[in-house]
């Protein structure tokens, strides 16, 4: 294992320290317990947005703290849920009196720990709603979850709900919009190589040099099936078709097409995937009106990609286009 680390046990804390120093204009990094909040604290009168999960998926979630997205992010250890004692101060710090929406990816640890934290802060008088992101069409159940996993579609939920909160929507409206995104977004990924968790020191699964894993999760979970390495267009079709079928896309609809890198794949290859994914969607009569390509929800150094499609309407499009200024996403 070769990684630019000191002690693997300090990987998350040292990374957070550097992140906070590099983006001090946008975020504040809290140490005990660790969480990241928007610089300047809660915005008066605005609904707060809080998310979190295991580290190793950077820039998710800390990279999306800032104007137009999250007010706080709670990082756990690598591929491990944050604990309630981390989540509670993050929620309380994000509350300006308008309530807080917790955006939770569907993994058993995240769900249980966020539920516990929400109960604790509600007992102190903070109004909190939660939304569960479960966009992965690859599996119904995995090592980490009951039901579908939450993966790259989380970026769309955080961006669009964040824009709704920024424009002044109340907690009920922000929660409803987040739910609309969850209902209309689907993802599927592929791994060319496994990743290595620093404190484990070996790949999370075995994959031959001539094999790829279709339908992997962002924690290195095995996928739907393993196939021989194939041209990019063929692999892309194996991702796009299940996503489009599950969404029930029909001709004339508008979508956001998001090709996400898993951490170790060059941007040039992600654009090869995007090219074919767009061609396949347009072949169904679907209009790709918004796009995003890059490493936004990673799995450490895994080579691979995921394809996410979000069905758009006029309001969701406007909220996607609304200004955002975070470490990882800005326009």
Tab-separated table of C-alpha atoms in Angstrom:
chain	number	residue	atom	x	y	z
A	1	UNK	CA	0.000	0.000	0.000
A	2	UNK	CA	1.396	3.394	-1.044
A	3	UNK	CA	-0.525	6.426	0.217
A	4	UNK	CA	0.484	9.976	1.137
A	5	UNK	CA	-0.290	9.478	4.823
A	6	UNK	CA	1.508	9.535	8.133
A	7	UNK	CA	-0.238	7.245	10.619
A	8	UNK	CA	-3.302	5.689	8.875
A	9	UNK	CA	-5.258	6.211	12.106
A	10	UNK	CA	-4.771	9.980	11.675
A	11	UNK	CA	-5.798	10.095	8.012
A	12	UNK	CA	-9.219	11.681	8.548
A	13	UNK	CA	-8.194	14.210	11.195
A	14	UNK	CA	-5.145	15.402	9.262
A	15	UNK	CA	-7.127	15.621	6.024
A	16	UNK	CA	-9.817	17.682	7.768
A	17	UNK	CA	-7.178	19.988	9.228
A	18	UNK	CA	-5.738	20.649	5.781
A	19	UNK	CA	-9.189	21.071	4.248
A	20	UNK	CA	-10.101	23.683	6.851
A	21	UNK	CA	-6.879	25.613	6.282
A	22	UNK	CA	-7.274	25.553	2.495
A	23	UNK	CA	-10.903	26.733	2.571
A	24	UNK	CA	-11.046	28.942	5.663
A	25	UNK	CA	-13.118	31.497	3.732
A	26	UNK	CA	-15.880	28.906	3.270
A	27	UNK	CA	-15.801	26.524	6.224
A	28	UNK	CA	-14.886	26.066	9.851
A	29	UNK	CA	-13.553	22.671	10.964
A	30	UNK	CA	-14.489	21.634	14.489
A	31	UNK	CA	-12.237	19.134	16.211
A	32	UNK	CA	-13.919	17.671	19.297
A	33	UNK	CA	-16.174	16.202	18.018
A	34	UNK	CA	-15.185	16.546	14.349
A	35	UNK	CA	-17.586	18.215	11.937
A	36	UNK	CA	-17.464	20.942	9.296
A	37	UNK	CA	-19.731	23.998	9.308
A	38	UNK	CA	-20.326	26.943	7.052
A	39	UNK	CA	-18.048	29.869	7.824
A	40	UNK	CA	-19.859	32.471	9.861
A	41	UNK	CA	-22.340	30.004	11.313
A	42	UNK	CA	-26.036	29.559	10.638
A	43	UNK	CA	-27.653	32.041	8.253
A	44	UNK	CA	-30.476	33.880	10.087
A	45	UNK	CA	-33.928	32.781	8.952
A	46	UNK	CA	-32.641	30.096	6.580
A	47	UNK	CA	-33.387	26.381	6.826
A	48	UNK	CA	-30.183	24.535	7.691
A	49	UNK	CA	-28.955	21.531	5.700
A	50	UNK	CA	-26.794	18.867	7.324
A	51	UNK	CA	-25.400	15.692	5.815
A	52	UNK	CA	-22.574	13.292	6.529
A	53	UNK	CA	-21.224	9.787	6.323
A	54	UNK	CA	-17.996	7.860	6.238
A	55	UNK	CA	-14.854	9.559	4.973
A	56	UNK	CA	-13.125	8.318	1.836
A	57	UNK	CA	-15.722	9.765	-0.553
A	58	UNK	CA	-14.245	13.247	-0.835
A	59	UNK	CA	-15.332	15.845	-1.756
A	60	UNK	CA	-18.606	14.410	-0.392
A	61	UNK	CA	-19.741	15.810	2.061
A	62	UNK	CA	-17.436	18.513	3.452
A	63	UNK	CA	-16.637	19.810	-0.031
A	64	UNK	CA	-20.283	20.801	-0.445
A	65	UNK	CA	-20.525	23.041	2.641
A	66	UNK	CA	-21.152	26.646	1.653
A	67	UNK	CA	-23.499	29.012	-0.145
A	68	UNK	CA	-26.311	27.153	-1.895
A	69	UNK	CA	-25.631	23.700	-0.459
A	70	UNK	CA	-24.886	22.366	3.029
A	71	UNK	CA	-24.564	24.263	6.274
A	72	UNK	CA	-22.708	21.416	7.970
A	73	UNK	CA	-21.149	18.053	7.133
A	74	UNK	CA	-20.250	15.275	9.553
A	75	UNK	CA	-17.355	12.974	8.545
A	76	UNK	CA	-16.979	9.557	10.126
A	77	UNK	CA	-13.912	7.371	9.955
A	78	UNK	CA	-13.140	5.929	6.504
A	79	UNK	CA	-16.273	4.103	5.242
A	80	UNK	CA	-17.782	4.342	8.740
A	81	UNK	CA	-20.815	6.336	9.852
A	82	UNK	CA	-20.316	9.415	12.014
A	83	UNK	CA	-21.547	9.039	15.578
A	84	UNK	CA	-24.518	10.824	17.181
A	85	UNK	CA	-22.196	12.931	19.349
A	86	UNK	CA	-20.739	14.379	16.103
A	87	UNK	CA	-24.096	14.839	14.383
A	88	UNK	CA	-25.857	16.602	17.278
A	89	UNK	CA	-23.618	19.720	17.416
A	90	UNK	CA	-23.616	19.917	13.615
A	91	UNK	CA	-27.423	20.052	13.554
A	92	UNK	CA	-27.617	22.497	16.449
A	93	UNK	CA	-25.024	24.740	14.824
A	94	UNK	CA	-26.927	24.754	11.519
A	95	UNK	CA	-30.223	25.790	13.151
A	96	UNK	CA	-31.009	29.494	12.913
A	97	UNK	CA	-34.558	28.984	14.131
A	98	UNK	CA	-36.023	27.879	10.779
A	99	UNK	CA	-35.323	24.175	11.336
A	100	UNK	CA	-32.879	21.733	9.792
A	101	UNK	CA	-33.086	19.119	7.037
A	102	UNK	CA	-30.846	16.084	7.521
A	103	UNK	CA	-29.835	14.434	4.231
A	104	UNK	CA	-28.947	10.807	4.943
A	105	UNK	CA	-27.558	8.203	2.545
A	106	UNK	CA	-29.235	4.828	2.953
A	107	UNK	CA	-26.634	2.882	4.918
A	108	UNK	CA	-27.628	1.180	8.140
A	109	UNK	CA	-25.087	2.987	10.333
A	110	UNK	CA	-25.871	6.411	8.882
A	111	UNK	CA	-29.614	5.867	9.273
A	112	UNK	CA	-29.414	4.679	12.884
A	113	UNK	CA	-26.951	7.337	14.025
A	114	UNK	CA	-28.789	10.207	12.346
A	115	UNK	CA	-32.087	8.958	13.823
A	116	UNK	CA	-30.555	8.966	17.298
A	117	UNK	CA	-29.078	12.440	16.803
A	118	UNK	CA	-32.365	13.837	15.492
A	119	UNK	CA	-34.221	12.509	18.539
A	120	UNK	CA	-31.674	14.174	20.823
A	121	UNK	CA	-31.858	17.594	19.163
A	122	UNK	CA	-35.644	17.483	18.903
A	123	UNK	CA	-35.699	16.958	22.665
A	124	UNK	CA	-33.830	20.278	22.919
A	125	UNK	CA	-36.445	22.035	20.782
A	126	UNK	CA	-34.854	22.000	17.323
A	127	UNK	CA	-37.191	21.145	14.454
A	128	UNK	CA	-35.617	18.556	12.150
A	129	UNK	CA	-36.821	16.648	9.116
A	130	UNK	CA	-34.886	13.885	7.341
A	131	UNK	CA	-34.662	12.639	3.775
A	132	UNK	CA	-33.184	9.282	2.800
A	133	UNK	CA	-31.188	9.086	-0.443
A	134	UNK	CA	-31.374	5.663	-2.154
A	135	UNK	CA	-30.532	6.230	-5.808
A	136	UNK	CA	-28.387	3.124	-6.543
A	137	UNK	CA	-30.291	0.771	-8.868
A	138	UNK	CA	-27.629	-1.959	-8.674
A	139	UNK	CA	-28.890	-3.760	-5.566
A	140	UNK	CA	-31.764	-3.805	-3.120
A	141	UNK	CA	-29.588	-4.866	-0.188
A	142	UNK	CA	-25.849	-4.870	0.486
A	143	UNK	CA	-23.345	-5.301	3.282
A	144	UNK	CA	-24.050	-1.753	4.471
A	145	UNK	CA	-27.770	-1.208	3.992
A	146	UNK	CA	-31.304	-2.518	3.894
A	147	UNK	CA	-32.714	-1.366	0.573
A	148	UNK	CA	-31.024	0.679	-2.116
A	149	UNK	CA	-27.796	2.490	-1.340
A	150	UNK	CA	-27.339	6.234	-1.458
A	151	UNK	CA	-24.568	7.176	-3.889
A	152	UNK	CA	-23.790	10.020	-6.326
A	153	UNK	CA	-27.402	11.189	-6.545
A	154	UNK	CA	-26.743	12.702	-3.112
A	155	UNK	CA	-24.967	15.603	-4.834
A	156	UNK	CA	-28.147	16.538	-6.704
A	157	UNK	CA	-30.226	16.323	-3.515
A	158	UNK	CA	-27.818	18.565	-1.602
A	159	UNK	CA	-27.490	21.086	-4.446
A	160	UNK	CA	-31.184	21.454	-5.230
A	161	UNK	CA	-32.438	21.368	-1.637
A	162	UNK	CA	-29.645	23.779	-0.727
A	163	UNK	CA	-30.800	26.218	-3.398
A	164	UNK	CA	-34.384	25.994	-2.130
A	165	UNK	CA	-33.209	26.796	1.396
A	166	UNK	CA	-31.044	29.658	0.122
A	167	UNK	CA	-33.984	31.296	-1.660
A	168	UNK	CA	-35.956	31.261	1.603
A	169	UNK	CA	-38.243	28.226	1.376
A	170	UNK	CA	-39.503	26.945	4.720
A	171	UNK	CA	-38.576	23.552	6.153
A	172	UNK	CA	-41.600	21.762	4.725
A	173	UNK	CA	-40.962	23.093	1.228
A	174	UNK	CA	-37.236	22.295	1.316
A	175	UNK	CA	-37.997	18.767	2.491
A	176	UNK	CA	-40.597	18.300	-0.266
A	177	UNK	CA	-38.154	19.427	-2.950
A	178	UNK	CA	-35.463	17.084	-1.598
A	179	UNK	CA	-38.009	14.266	-1.781
A	180	UNK	CA	-38.787	15.105	-5.402
A	181	UNK	CA	-35.113	14.817	-6.278
A	182	UNK	CA	-34.811	11.464	-4.500
A	183	UNK	CA	-37.846	10.173	-6.382
A	184	UNK	CA	-36.401	11.196	-9.746
A	185	UNK	CA	-32.688	10.342	-9.503
A	186	UNK	CA	-30.984	6.999	-10.149
A	187	UNK	CA	-27.350	5.852	-10.328
A	188	UNK	CA	-25.188	2.857	-11.156
A	189	UNK	CA	-21.423	2.371	-10.974
A	190	UNK	CA	-18.570	0.223	-12.202
A	191	UNK	CA	-15.170	-0.616	-10.695
A	192	UNK	CA	-12.056	-1.368	-12.707
A	193	UNK	CA	-10.009	-1.806	-9.514
A	194	UNK	CA	-10.787	-2.116	-5.826
A	195	UNK	CA	-9.796	0.543	-3.287
A	196	UNK	CA	-7.625	0.107	-0.195
A	197	UNK	CA	-8.859	1.415	3.161
A	198	UNK	CA	-5.801	2.937	4.904
A	199	UNK	CA	-6.101	1.123	8.245
A	200	UNK	CA	-6.853	-2.200	6.519
A	201	UNK	CA	-3.929	-2.050	4.122
A	202	UNK	CA	-5.264	-4.354	1.409
A	203	UNK	CA	-7.841	-4.057	-1.413
A	204	UNK	CA	-11.473	-4.297	-0.351
A	205	UNK	CA	-12.159	-7.071	-2.877
A	206	UNK	CA	-10.257	-9.118	-5.443
A	207	UNK	CA	-10.636	-8.150	-9.077
A	208	UNK	CA	-8.586	-9.645	-11.875
A	209	UNK	CA	-6.634	-7.514	-14.328
A	210	UNK	CA	-9.071	-8.538	-17.077
A	211	UNK	CA	-12.275	-8.072	-15.026
A	212	UNK	CA	-14.621	-5.237	-14.055
A	213	UNK	CA	-17.332	-5.191	-11.408
A	214	UNK	CA	-20.704	-3.784	-12.526
A	215	UNK	CA	-22.919	-2.234	-9.875
A	216	UNK	CA	-20.376	-1.607	-7.122
A	217	UNK	CA	-21.063	0.601	-4.105
A	218	UNK	CA	-19.007	3.541	-2.905
A	219	UNK	CA	-17.601	1.517	0.014
A	220	UNK	CA	-16.082	-1.060	-2.292
A	221	UNK	CA	-19.015	-3.439	-1.983
A	222	UNK	CA	-19.183	-6.067	-4.734
A	223	UNK	CA	-21.620	-5.326	-7.522
A	224	UNK	CA	-24.328	-6.991	-9.566
A	225	UNK	CA	-22.004	-9.086	-11.653
A	226	UNK	CA	-18.412	-9.412	-12.803
A	227	UNK	CA	-17.615	-9.345	-16.501
A	228	UNK	CA	-14.497	-9.420	-18.666
A	229	UNK	CA	-13.030	-6.021	-19.422
A	230	UNK	CA	-14.857	-4.502	-22.386
A	231	UNK	CA	-14.798	-1.285	-24.464
A	232	UNK	CA	-16.018	1.842	-22.679
A	233	UNK	CA	-19.191	2.101	-24.762
A	234	UNK	CA	-20.306	-1.405	-23.792
A	235	UNK	CA	-19.622	-0.804	-20.099
A	236	UNK	CA	-21.425	2.535	-20.236
A	237	UNK	CA	-24.501	0.898	-21.732
A	238	UNK	CA	-24.551	-1.561	-18.822
A	239	UNK	CA	-24.823	1.454	-16.508
A	240	UNK	CA	-27.207	3.657	-18.470
A	241	UNK	CA	-29.840	1.092	-19.434
A	242	UNK	CA	-30.735	-0.009	-15.868
A	243	UNK	CA	-30.821	3.625	-14.725
A	244	UNK	CA	-33.061	4.780	-17.573
A	245	UNK	CA	-35.323	1.723	-17.273
A	246	UNK	CA	-35.735	2.172	-13.534
A	247	UNK	CA	-36.628	5.839	-13.971
A	248	UNK	CA	-39.098	4.948	-16.723
A	249	UNK	CA	-37.734	7.727	-18.926
A	250	UNK	CA	-39.805	8.596	-21.958
A	251	UNK	CA	-39.170	10.676	-25.048
A	252	UNK	CA	-39.283	14.429	-24.618
A	253	UNK	CA	-38.185	14.494	-20.979
A	254	UNK	CA	-35.327	16.697	-19.744
A	255	UNK	CA	-32.570	15.242	-17.559
A	256	UNK	CA	-29.343	16.056	-15.782
A	257	UNK	CA	-26.593	13.624	-16.775
A	258	UNK	CA	-23.904	13.271	-14.114
A	259	UNK	CA	-20.837	11.094	-14.744
A	260	UNK	CA	-18.939	10.695	-11.495
A	261	UNK	CA	-15.416	9.399	-11.048
A	262	UNK	CA	-14.635	6.969	-8.224
A	263	UNK	CA	-11.291	8.624	-7.457
A	264	UNK	CA	-8.721	6.931	-9.676
A	265	UNK	CA	-10.048	7.414	-13.210
A	266	UNK	CA	-8.743	10.263	-15.423
A	267	UNK	CA	-11.183	12.963	-16.408
A	268	UNK	CA	-10.509	12.145	-20.051
A	269	UNK	CA	-12.017	8.676	-19.531
A	270	UNK	CA	-15.026	10.111	-17.690
A	271	UNK	CA	-15.777	12.198	-20.768
A	272	UNK	CA	-15.635	9.037	-22.908
A	273	UNK	CA	-18.318	7.588	-20.618
A	274	UNK	CA	-20.329	10.809	-20.756
A	275	UNK	CA	-20.199	10.802	-24.564
A	276	UNK	CA	-21.772	7.356	-24.807
A	277	UNK	CA	-24.213	7.897	-21.940
A	278	UNK	CA	-25.540	11.015	-23.627
A	279	UNK	CA	-25.793	9.214	-26.966
A	280	UNK	CA	-27.809	6.395	-25.342
A	281	UNK	CA	-30.179	8.782	-23.577
A	282	UNK	CA	-30.725	10.846	-26.700
A	283	UNK	CA	-31.407	7.600	-28.554
A	284	UNK	CA	-34.382	7.187	-26.200
A	285	UNK	CA	-35.624	10.662	-27.110
A	286	UNK	CA	-34.468	12.142	-23.804
A	287	UNK	CA	-32.997	15.666	-23.762
A	288	UNK	CA	-29.812	16.136	-21.725
A	289	UNK	CA	-30.195	19.761	-20.659
A	290	UNK	CA	-27.753	19.836	-17.719
A	291	UNK	CA	-24.456	18.011	-17.169
A	292	UNK	CA	-21.839	17.371	-14.513
A	293	UNK	CA	-18.611	15.387	-14.998
A	294	UNK	CA	-15.877	14.823	-12.437
A	295	UNK	CA	-14.862	13.272	-9.126
A	296	UNK	CA	-17.569	14.256	-6.637
A	297	UNK	CA	-18.455	11.043	-4.759
A	298	UNK	CA	-15.357	8.888	-4.705
A	299	UNK	CA	-14.242	5.606	-3.171
A	300	UNK	CA	-10.673	6.507	-2.201
A	301	UNK	CA	-8.455	5.581	-5.176
A	302	UNK	CA	-10.855	3.174	-6.892
A	303	UNK	CA	-10.699	3.230	-10.674
A	304	UNK	CA	-14.209	3.391	-12.054
A	305	UNK	CA	-17.201	5.623	-12.619
A	306	UNK	CA	-20.893	5.957	-11.991
A	307	UNK	CA	-23.693	7.340	-14.125
A	308	UNK	CA	-26.459	9.353	-12.471
A	309	UNK	CA	-29.578	10.618	-14.232
A	310	UNK	CA	-32.009	13.112	-12.689
A	311	UNK	CA	-35.367	13.800	-14.315
A	312	UNK	CA	-35.799	17.584	-14.435
A	313	UNK	CA	-38.706	19.986	-14.483
A	314	UNK	CA	-38.555	23.781	-14.691
A	315	UNK	CA	-38.260	24.295	-10.941
A	316	UNK	CA	-35.597	21.639	-10.396
A	317	UNK	CA	-33.625	23.051	-13.331
A	318	UNK	CA	-33.767	26.576	-11.890
A	319	UNK	CA	-32.644	25.315	-8.490
A	320	UNK	CA	-29.769	23.370	-10.056
A	321	UNK	CA	-28.715	26.553	-11.901
A	322	UNK	CA	-28.921	28.732	-8.770
A	323	UNK	CA	-25.609	30.107	-7.441
A	324	UNK	CA	-23.436	27.767	-5.391
A	325	UNK	CA	-20.061	28.469	-3.749
A	326	UNK	CA	-18.417	25.541	-2.018
A	327	UNK	CA	-14.949	24.008	-2.115
A	328	UNK	CA	-15.987	21.398	-4.686
A	329	UNK	CA	-18.879	22.945	-6.597
A	330	UNK	CA	-19.338	26.572	-7.577
A	331	UNK	CA	-20.993	28.670	-10.242
